[in-house]
PDB file of C-alpha atoms in Angstrom:
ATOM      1  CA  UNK J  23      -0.273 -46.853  49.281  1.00  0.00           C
ATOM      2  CA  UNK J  24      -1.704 -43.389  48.866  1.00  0.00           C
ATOM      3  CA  UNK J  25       1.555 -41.681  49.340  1.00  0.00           C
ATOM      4  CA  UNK J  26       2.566 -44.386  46.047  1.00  0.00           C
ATOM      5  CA  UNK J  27      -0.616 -43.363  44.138  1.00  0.00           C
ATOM      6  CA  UNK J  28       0.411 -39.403  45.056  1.00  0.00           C
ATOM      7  CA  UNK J  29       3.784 -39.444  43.453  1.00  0.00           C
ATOM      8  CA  UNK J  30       2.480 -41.630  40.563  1.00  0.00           C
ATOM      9  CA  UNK J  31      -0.543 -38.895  39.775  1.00  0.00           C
ATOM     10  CA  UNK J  32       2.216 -36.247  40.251  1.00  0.00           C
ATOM     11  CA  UNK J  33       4.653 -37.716  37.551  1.00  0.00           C
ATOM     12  CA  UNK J  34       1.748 -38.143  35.598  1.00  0.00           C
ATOM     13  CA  UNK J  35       0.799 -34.747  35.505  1.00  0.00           C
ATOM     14  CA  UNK J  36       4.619 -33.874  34.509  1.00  0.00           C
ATOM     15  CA  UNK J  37       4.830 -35.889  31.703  1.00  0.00           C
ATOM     16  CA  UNK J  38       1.317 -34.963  30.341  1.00  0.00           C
ATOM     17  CA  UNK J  39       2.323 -31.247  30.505  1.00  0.00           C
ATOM     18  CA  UNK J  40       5.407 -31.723  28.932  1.00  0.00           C
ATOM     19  CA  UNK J  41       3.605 -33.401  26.115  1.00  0.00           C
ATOM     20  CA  UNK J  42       1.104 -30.602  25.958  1.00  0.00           C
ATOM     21  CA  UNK J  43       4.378 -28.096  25.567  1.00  0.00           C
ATOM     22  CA  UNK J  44       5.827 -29.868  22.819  1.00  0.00           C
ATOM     23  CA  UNK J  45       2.850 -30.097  20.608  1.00  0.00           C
ATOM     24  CA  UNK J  46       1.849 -26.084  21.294  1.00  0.00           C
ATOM     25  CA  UNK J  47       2.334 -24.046  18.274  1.00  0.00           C
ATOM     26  CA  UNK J  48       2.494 -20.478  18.789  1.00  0.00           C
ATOM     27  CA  UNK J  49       1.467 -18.350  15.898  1.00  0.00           C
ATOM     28  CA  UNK J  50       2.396 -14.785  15.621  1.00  0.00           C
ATOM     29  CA  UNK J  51       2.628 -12.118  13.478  1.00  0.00           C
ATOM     30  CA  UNK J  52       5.594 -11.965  10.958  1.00  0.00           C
ATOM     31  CA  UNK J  53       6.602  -8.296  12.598  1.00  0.00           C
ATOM     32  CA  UNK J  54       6.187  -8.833  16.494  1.00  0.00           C
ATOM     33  CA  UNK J  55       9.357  -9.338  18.667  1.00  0.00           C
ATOM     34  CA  UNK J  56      12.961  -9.843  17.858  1.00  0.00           C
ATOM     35  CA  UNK J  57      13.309 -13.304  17.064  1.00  0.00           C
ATOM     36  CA  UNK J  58      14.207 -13.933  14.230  1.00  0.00           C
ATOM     37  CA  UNK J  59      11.516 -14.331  11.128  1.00  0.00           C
ATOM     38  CA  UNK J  60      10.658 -18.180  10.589  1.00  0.00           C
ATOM     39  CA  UNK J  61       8.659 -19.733   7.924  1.00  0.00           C
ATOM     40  CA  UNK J  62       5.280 -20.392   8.771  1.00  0.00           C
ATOM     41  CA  UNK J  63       4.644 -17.137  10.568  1.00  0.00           C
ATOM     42  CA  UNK J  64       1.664 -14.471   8.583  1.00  0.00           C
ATOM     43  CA  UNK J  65       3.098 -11.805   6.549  1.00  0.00           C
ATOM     44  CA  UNK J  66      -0.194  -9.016   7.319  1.00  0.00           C
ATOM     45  CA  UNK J  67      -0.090  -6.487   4.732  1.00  0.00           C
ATOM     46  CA  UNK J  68      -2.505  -3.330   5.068  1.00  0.00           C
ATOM     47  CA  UNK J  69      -3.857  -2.066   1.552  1.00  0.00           C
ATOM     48  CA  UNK J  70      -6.160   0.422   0.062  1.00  0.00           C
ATOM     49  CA  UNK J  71      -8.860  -1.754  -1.650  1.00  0.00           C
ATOM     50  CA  UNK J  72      -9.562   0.772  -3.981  1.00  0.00           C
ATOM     51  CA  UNK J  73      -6.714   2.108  -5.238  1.00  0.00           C
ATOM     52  CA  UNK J  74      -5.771   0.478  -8.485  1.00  0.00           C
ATOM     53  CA  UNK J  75      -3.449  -1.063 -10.158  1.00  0.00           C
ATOM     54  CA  UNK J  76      -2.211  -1.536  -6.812  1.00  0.00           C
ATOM     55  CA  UNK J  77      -4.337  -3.246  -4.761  1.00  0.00           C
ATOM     56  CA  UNK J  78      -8.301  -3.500  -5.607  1.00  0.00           C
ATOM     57  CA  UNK J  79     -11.211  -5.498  -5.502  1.00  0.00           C
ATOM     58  CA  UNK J  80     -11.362  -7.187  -8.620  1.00  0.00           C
ATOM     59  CA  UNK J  81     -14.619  -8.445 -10.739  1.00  0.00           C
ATOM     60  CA  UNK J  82     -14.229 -12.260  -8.763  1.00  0.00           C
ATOM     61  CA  UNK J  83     -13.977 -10.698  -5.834  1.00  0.00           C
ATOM     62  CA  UNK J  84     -10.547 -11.558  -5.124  1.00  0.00           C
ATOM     63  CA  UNK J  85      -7.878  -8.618  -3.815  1.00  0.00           C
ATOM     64  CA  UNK J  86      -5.354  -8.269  -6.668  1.00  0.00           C
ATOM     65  CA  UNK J  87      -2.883  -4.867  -7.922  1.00  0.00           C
ATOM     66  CA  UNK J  88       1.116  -4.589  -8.445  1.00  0.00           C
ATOM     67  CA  UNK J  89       1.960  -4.323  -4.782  1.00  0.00           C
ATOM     68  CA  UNK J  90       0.156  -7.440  -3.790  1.00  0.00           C
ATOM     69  CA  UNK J  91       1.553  -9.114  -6.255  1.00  0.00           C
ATOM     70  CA  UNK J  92       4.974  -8.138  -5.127  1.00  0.00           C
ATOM     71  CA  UNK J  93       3.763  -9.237  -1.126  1.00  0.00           C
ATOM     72  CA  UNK J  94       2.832 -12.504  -2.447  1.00  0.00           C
ATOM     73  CA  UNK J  95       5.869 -13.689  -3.999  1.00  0.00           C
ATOM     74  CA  UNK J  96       8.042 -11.936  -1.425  1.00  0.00           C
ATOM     75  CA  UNK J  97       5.862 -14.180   1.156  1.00  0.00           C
ATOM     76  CA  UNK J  98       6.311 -17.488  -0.833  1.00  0.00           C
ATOM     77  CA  UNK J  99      10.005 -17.076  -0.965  1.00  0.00           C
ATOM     78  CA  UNK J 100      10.336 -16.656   2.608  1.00  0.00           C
ATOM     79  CA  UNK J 101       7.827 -19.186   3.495  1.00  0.00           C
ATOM     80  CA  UNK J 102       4.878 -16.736   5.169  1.00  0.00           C
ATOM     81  CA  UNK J 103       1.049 -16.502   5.053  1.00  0.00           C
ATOM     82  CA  UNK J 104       0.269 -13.673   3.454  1.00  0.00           C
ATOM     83  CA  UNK J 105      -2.280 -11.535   4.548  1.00  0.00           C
ATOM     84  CA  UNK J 106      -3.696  -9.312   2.221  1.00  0.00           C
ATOM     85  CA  UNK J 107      -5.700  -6.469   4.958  1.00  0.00           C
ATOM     86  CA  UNK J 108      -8.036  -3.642   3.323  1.00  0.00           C
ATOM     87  CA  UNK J 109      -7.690  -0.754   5.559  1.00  0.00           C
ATOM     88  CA  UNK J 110      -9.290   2.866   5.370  1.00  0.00           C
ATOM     89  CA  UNK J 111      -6.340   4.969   3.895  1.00  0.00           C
ATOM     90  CA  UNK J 112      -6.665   7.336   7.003  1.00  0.00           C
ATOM     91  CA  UNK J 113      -6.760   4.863   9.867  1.00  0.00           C
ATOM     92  CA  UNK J 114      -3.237   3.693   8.333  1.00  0.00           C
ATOM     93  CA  UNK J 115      -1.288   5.067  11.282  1.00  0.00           C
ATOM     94  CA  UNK J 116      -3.643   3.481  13.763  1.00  0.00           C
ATOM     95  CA  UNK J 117      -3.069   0.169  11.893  1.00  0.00           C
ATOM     96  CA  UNK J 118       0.330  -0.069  11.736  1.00  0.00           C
ATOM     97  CA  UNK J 119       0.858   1.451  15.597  1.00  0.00           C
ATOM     98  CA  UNK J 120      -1.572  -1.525  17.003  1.00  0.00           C
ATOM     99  CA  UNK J 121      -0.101  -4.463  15.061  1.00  0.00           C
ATOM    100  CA  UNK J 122      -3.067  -5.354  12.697  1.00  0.00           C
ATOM    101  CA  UNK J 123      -0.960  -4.907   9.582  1.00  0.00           C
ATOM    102  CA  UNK J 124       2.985  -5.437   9.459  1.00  0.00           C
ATOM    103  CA  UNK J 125       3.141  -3.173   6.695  1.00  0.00           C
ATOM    104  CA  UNK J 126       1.549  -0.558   4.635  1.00  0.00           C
ATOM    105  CA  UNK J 127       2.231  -1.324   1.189  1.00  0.00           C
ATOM    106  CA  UNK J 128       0.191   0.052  -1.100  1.00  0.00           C
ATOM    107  CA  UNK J 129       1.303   2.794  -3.719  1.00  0.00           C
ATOM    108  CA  UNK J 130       2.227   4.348  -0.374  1.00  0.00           C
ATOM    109  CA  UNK J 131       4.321   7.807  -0.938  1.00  0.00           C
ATOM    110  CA  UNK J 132       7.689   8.182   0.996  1.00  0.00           C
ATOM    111  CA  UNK J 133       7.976  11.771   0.192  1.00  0.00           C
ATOM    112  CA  UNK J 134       7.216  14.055   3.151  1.00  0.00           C
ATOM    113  CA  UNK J 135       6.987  10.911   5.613  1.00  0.00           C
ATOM    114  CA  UNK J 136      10.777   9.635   5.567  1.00  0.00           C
ATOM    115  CA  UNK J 137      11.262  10.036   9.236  1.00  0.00           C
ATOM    116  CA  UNK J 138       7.449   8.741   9.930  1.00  0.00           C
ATOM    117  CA  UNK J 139       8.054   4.932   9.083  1.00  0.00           C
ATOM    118  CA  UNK J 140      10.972   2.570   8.452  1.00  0.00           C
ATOM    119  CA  UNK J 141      11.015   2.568   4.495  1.00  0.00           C
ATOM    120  CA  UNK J 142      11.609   0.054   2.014  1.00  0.00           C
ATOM    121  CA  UNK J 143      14.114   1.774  -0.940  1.00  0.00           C
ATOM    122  CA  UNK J 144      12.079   3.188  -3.148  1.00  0.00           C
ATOM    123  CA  UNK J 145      10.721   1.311  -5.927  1.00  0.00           C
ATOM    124  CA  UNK J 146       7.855   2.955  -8.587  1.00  0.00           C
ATOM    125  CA  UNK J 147       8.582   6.917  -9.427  1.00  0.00           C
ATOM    126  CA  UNK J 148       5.435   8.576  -9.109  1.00  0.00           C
ATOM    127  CA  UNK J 149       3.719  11.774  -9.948  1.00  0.00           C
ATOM    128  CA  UNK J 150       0.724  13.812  -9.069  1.00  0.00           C
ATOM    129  CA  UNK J 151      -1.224  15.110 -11.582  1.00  0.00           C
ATOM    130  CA  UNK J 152      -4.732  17.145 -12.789  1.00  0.00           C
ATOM    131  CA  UNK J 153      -7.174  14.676 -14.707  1.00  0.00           C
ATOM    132  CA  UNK J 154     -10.159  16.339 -16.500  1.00  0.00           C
ATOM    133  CA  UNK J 155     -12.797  16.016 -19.041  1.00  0.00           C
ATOM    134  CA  UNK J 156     -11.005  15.700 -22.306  1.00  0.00           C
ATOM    135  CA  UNK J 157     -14.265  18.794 -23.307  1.00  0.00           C
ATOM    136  CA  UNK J 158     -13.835  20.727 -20.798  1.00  0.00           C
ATOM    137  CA  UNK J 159     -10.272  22.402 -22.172  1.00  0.00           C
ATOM    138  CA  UNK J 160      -8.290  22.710 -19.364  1.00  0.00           C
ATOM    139  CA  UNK J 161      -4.661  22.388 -20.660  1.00  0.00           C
ATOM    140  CA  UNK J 162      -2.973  24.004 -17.556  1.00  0.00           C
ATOM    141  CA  UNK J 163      -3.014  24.926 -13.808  1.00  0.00           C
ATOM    142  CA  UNK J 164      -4.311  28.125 -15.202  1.00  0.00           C
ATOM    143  CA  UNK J 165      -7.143  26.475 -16.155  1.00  0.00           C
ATOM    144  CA  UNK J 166      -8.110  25.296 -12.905  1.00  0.00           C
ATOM    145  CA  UNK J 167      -9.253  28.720 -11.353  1.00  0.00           C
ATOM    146  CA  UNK J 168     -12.870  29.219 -10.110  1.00  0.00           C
ATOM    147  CA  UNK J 169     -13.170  25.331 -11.061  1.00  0.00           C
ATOM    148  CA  UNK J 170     -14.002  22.305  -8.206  1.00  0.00           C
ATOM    149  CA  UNK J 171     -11.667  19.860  -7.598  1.00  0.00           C
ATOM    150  CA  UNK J 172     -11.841  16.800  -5.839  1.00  0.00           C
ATOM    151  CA  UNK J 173      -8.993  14.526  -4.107  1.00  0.00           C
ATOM    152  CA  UNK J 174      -8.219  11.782  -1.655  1.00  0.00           C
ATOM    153  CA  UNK J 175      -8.208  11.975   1.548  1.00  0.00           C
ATOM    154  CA  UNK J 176      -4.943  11.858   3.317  1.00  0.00           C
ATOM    155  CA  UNK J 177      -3.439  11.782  -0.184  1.00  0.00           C
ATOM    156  CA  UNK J 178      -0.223  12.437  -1.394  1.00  0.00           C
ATOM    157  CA  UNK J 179      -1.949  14.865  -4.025  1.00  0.00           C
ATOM    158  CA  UNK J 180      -3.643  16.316  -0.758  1.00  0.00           C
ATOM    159  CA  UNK J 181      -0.358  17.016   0.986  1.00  0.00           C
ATOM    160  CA  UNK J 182       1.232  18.510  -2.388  1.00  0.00           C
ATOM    161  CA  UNK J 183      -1.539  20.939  -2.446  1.00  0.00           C
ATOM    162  CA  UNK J 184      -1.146  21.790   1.421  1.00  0.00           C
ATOM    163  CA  UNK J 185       2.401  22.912   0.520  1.00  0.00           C
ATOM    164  CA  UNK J 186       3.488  26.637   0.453  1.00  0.00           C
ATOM    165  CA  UNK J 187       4.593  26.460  -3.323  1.00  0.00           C
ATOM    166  CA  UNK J 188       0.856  25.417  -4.285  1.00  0.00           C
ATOM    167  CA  UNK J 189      -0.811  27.728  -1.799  1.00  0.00           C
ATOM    168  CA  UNK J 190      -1.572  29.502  -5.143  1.00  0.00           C
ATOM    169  CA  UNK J 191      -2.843  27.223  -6.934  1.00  0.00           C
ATOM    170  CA  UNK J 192      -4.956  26.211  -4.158  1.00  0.00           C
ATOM    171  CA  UNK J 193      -6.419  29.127  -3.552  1.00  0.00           C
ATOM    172  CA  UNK J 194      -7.186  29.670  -7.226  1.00  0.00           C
ATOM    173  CA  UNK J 195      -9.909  26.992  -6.918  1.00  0.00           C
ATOM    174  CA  UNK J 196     -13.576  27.371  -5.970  1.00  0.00           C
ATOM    175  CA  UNK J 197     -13.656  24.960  -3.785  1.00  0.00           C
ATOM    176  CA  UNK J 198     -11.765  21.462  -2.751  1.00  0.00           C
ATOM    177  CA  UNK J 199     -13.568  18.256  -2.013  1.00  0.00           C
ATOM    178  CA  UNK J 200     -11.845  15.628   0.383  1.00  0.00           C
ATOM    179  CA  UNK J 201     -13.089  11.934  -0.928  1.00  0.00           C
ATOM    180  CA  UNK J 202     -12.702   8.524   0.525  1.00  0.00           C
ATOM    181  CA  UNK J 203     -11.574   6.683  -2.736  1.00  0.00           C
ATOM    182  CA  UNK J 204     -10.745   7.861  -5.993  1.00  0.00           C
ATOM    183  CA  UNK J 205     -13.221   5.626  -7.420  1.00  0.00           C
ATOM    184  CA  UNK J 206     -16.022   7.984  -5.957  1.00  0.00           C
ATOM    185  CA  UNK J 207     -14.262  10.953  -7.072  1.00  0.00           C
ATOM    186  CA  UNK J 208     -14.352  10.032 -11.115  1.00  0.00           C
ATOM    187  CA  UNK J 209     -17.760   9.430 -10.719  1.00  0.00           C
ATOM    188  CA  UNK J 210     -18.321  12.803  -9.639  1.00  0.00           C
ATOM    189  CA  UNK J 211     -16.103  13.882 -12.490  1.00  0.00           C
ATOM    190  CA  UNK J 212     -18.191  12.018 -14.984  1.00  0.00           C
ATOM    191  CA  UNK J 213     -21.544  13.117 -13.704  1.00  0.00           C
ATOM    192  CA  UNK J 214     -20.090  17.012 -13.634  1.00  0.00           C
ATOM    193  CA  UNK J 215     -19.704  17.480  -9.811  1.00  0.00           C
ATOM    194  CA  UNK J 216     -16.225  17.952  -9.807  1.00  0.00           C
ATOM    195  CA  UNK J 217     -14.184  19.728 -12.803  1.00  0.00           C
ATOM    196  CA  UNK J 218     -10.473  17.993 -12.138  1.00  0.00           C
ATOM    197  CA  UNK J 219      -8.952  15.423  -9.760  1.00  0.00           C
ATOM    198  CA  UNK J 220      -5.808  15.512  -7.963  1.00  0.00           C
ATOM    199  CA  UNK J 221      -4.113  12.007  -8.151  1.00  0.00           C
ATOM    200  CA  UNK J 222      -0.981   9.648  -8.617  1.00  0.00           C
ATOM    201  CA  UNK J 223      -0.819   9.233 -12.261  1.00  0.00           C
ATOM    202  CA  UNK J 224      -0.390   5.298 -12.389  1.00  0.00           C
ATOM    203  CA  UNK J 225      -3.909   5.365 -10.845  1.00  0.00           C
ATOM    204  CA  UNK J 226      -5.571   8.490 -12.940  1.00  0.00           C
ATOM    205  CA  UNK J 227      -4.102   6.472 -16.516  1.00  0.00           C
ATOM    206  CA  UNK J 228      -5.357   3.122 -14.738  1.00  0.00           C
ATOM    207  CA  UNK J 229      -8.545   5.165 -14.516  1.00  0.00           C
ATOM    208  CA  UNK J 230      -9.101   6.700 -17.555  1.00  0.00           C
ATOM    209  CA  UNK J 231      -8.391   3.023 -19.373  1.00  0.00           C
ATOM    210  CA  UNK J 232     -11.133   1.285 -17.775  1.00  0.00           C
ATOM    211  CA  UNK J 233     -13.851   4.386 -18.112  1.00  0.00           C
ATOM    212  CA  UNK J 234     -15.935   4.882 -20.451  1.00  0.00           C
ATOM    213  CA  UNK J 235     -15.432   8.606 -21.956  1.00  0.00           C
ATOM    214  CA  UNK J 236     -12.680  10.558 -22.698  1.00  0.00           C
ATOM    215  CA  UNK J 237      -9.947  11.934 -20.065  1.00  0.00           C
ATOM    216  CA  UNK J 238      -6.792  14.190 -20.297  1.00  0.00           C
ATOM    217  CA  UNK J 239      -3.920  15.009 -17.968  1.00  0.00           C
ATOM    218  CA  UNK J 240      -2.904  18.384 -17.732  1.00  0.00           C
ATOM    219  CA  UNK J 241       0.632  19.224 -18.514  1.00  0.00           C
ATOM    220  CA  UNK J 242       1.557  21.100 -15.703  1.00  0.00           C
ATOM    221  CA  UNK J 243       2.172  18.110 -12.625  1.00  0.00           C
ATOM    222  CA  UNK J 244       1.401  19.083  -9.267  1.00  0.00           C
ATOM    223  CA  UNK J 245       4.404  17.376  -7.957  1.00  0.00           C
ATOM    224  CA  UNK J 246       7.109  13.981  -8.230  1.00  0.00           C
ATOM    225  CA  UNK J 247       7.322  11.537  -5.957  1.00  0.00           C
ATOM    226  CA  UNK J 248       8.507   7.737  -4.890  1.00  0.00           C
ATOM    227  CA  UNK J 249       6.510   4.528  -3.456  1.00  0.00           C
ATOM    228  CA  UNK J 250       8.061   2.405  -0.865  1.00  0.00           C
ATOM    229  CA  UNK J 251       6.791  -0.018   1.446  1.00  0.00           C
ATOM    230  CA  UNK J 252       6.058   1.647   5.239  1.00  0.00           C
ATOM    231  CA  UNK J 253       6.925  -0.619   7.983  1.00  0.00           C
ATOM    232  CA  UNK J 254       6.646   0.816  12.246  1.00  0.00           C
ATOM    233  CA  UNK J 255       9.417   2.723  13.111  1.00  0.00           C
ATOM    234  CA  UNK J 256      12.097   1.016  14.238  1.00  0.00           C
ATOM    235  CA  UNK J 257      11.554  -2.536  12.634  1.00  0.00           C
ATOM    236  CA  UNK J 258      14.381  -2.760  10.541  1.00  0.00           C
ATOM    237  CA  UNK J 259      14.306  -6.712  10.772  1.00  0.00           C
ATOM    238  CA  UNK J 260      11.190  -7.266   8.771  1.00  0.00           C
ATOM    239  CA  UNK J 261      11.955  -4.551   6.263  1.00  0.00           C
ATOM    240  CA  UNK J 262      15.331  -5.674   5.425  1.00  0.00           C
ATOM    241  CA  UNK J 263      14.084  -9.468   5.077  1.00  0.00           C
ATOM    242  CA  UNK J 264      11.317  -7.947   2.470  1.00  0.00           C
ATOM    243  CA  UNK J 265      13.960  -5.746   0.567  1.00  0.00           C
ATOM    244  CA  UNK J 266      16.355  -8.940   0.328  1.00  0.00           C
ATOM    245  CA  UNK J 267      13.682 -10.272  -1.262  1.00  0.00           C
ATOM    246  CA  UNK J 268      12.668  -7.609  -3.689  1.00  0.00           C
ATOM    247  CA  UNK J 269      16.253  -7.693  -4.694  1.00  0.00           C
ATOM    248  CA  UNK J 270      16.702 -10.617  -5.205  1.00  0.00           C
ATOM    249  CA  UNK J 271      13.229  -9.959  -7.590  1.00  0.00           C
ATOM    250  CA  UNK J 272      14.777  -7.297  -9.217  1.00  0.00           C
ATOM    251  CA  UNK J 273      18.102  -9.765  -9.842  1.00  0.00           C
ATOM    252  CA  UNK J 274      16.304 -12.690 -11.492  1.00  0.00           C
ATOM    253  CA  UNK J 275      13.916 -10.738 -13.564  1.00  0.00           C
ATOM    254  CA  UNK J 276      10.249 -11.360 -11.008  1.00  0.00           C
ATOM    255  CA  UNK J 277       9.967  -7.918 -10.157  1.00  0.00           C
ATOM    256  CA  UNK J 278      10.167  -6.405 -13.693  1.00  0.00           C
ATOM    257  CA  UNK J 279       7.985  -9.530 -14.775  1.00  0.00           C
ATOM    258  CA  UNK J 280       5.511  -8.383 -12.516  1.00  0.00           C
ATOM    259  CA  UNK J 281       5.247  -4.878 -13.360  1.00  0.00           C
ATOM    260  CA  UNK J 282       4.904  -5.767 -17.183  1.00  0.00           C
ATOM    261  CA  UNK J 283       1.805  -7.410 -15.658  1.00  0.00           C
ATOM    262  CA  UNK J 284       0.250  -4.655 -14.292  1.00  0.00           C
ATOM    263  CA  UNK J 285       1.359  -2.203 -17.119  1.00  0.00           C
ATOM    264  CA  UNK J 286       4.425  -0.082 -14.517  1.00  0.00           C
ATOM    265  CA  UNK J 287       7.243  -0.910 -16.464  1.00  0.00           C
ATOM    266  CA  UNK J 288       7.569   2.828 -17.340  1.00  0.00           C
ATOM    267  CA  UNK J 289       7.055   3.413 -13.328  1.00  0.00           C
ATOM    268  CA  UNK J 290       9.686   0.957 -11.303  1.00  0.00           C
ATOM    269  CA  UNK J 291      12.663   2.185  -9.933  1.00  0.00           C
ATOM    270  CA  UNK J 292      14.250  -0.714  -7.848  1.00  0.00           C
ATOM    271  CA  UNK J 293      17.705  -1.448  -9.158  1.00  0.00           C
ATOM    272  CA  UNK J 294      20.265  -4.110  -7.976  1.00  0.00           C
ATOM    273  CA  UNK J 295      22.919  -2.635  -6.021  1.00  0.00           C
TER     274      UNK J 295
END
C-alpha cells in the first residue's frame, strides 16, 4: 500500500509539473536571442527626453516626438509592447551593450559611427548649425570669434567641431560649454550666458518656434548629416524586421503622414526601394 500511494504521489507530481510548463509564459525582450521575433514580446526603445521634435516630455506628461511616433506604429504592426526608455544621451553605449534598450532611436546621427552600431537606412537628412540672438549680428562663422558657445554633450555638433576641418573655428571661440540638454543651453542663450549654440537644425527651428524672442541661424552650417535608428552590433534580425516595417510606412503613405505631423517633411529621406 505505500509502495501504491508512492507511485501515485510520483505521477502526481508529473502531471502537475507538466501543467505548470504549459501555462509558463516567458517574456523577453524583442532583441535577445535568435529566435525568431513573435508578437507579444516588448519593443524597448532608448530616447533622449529632451530632444525635440523627436522624443520629449510633453505638457501631459506623456513621451511624444517623430521617432516615437515612428516606434509606435512600427510596434503595432508587428504586434510588440513598446517601450518608450529616456536615457542620458551619454550612457547610450552602456544602454544598448547591457540590454536595457533594443534600440537607440532618437534623432541619432549615423555619420562618424557607421561601423559602431547595426544601422537602420537612413531616414531624416540633417544638419548642424549656429543659432544666435537675432541682435546680436552674427551672420557667419566669422562672427563667432572671441564669442561663448554652448553644445550637447556627446553631440553630433560636438563631434563636428572635434574634427580637423573645424579645428579653426574651434579655436576661434572663447570658450566651449559641454551641456546635458539643449533645453538648458537656450536658456543660457536667452539669459546672455552663451552667445551661439551648436545643434541639429530640426531641433534649433523646433526651438526657436516655441521661444519666446527672436532667433537666427547662421548661414555658414557646421556640417550635413543623416539619422538612422542604432541597434547592437551584430543584430541584424531586429533591425531588418523594423526597416520592413518603415518600408512598408514609406509604401502606404504612414511614414510621410507622420512627419507632416511633426513638421519634417522637408527632413525625411526614406524612399521605397
Amino acid at each position: 500500500m505505500k509502495k501504491r500511494k508512492g507511485m501515485l504521489f510520483i505521477v502526481s507530481m508529473a502531471v502537475t509539473l507538466i501543467a505548470g510548463c504549459g501555462n509558463t509564459k516567458e517574456t523577453t525582450s524583442v532583441g535577445e536571442g535568435d529566435s525568431q521575433i513573435e508578437e507579444g514580446t516588448t519593443f524597448t526603445v532608448g530616447f533622449d527626453a529632451e530632444f525635440p521634435p523627436y522624443g520629449y516630455l510633453n505638457e501631459n506628461g506623456e513621451y511624444v516626438g517623430f521617432d516615437l511616433s515612428l516606434a509606435e506604429e512600427v510596434a503595432e504592426r508587428n504586434g510588440w509592447e513598446l517601450k518608450k526608455q529616456p536615457i542620458d544621451w551619454d550612457g547610450k553605449d552602456f544602454e544598448l551593450s547591457s540590454g536595457a534598450i533594443d534600440c537607440i532611436w532618437n534623432g541619432f546621427t549615423m555619420d562618424g559611427r557607421e561601423d559602431s552600431y547595426t544601422w537602420s537606412k537612413p531616414y531624416v537628412d540633417n544638419s548642424q548649425v549656429f543659432v544666435v540672438k537675432a541682435e546680436s549680428g552674427a551672420a557667419s562663422h566669422g562672427d563667432l570669434a572671441g564669442k561663448t558657445v554652448a553644445v550637447q554633450k556627446e553631440s553630433s555638433a560636438l563631434a563636428a567641431l572635434n574634427k580637423e576641418e573645424n579645428k579653426g573655428l574651434k579655436d576661434s571661440f572663447a570658450q566651449l560649454i559641454e551641456f546635458g540638454d539643449y533645453n538648458t543651453a537656450f536658456l543660457e542663450l536667452q539669459a546672455g550666458s552663451v552667445d551661439a549654440i551648436a545643434m541639429d537644425i530640426g531641433v534649433c527651428k523646433y526651438q526657436m518656434e516655441s521661444r519666446e524672442g527672436n532667433y537666427s541661424i547662421l548661414e555658414d552650417y557646421l556640417a550635413t548629416e543623416k539619422y538612422g535608428v542604432g541597434f547592437l552590433k551584430g543584430n541584424e534580425e531586429l533591425r531588418d524586421q523594423v526597416q520592413s516595417t518603415l518600408d512598408e510606412m514609406v509604401v502606404d503613405g504612414t511614414f510621410a503622414e507622420i512627419a507632416k505631423e511633426w513638421g519634417l517633411t522637408d527632413s525625411v529621406c526614406l524612399t521605397a526601394d
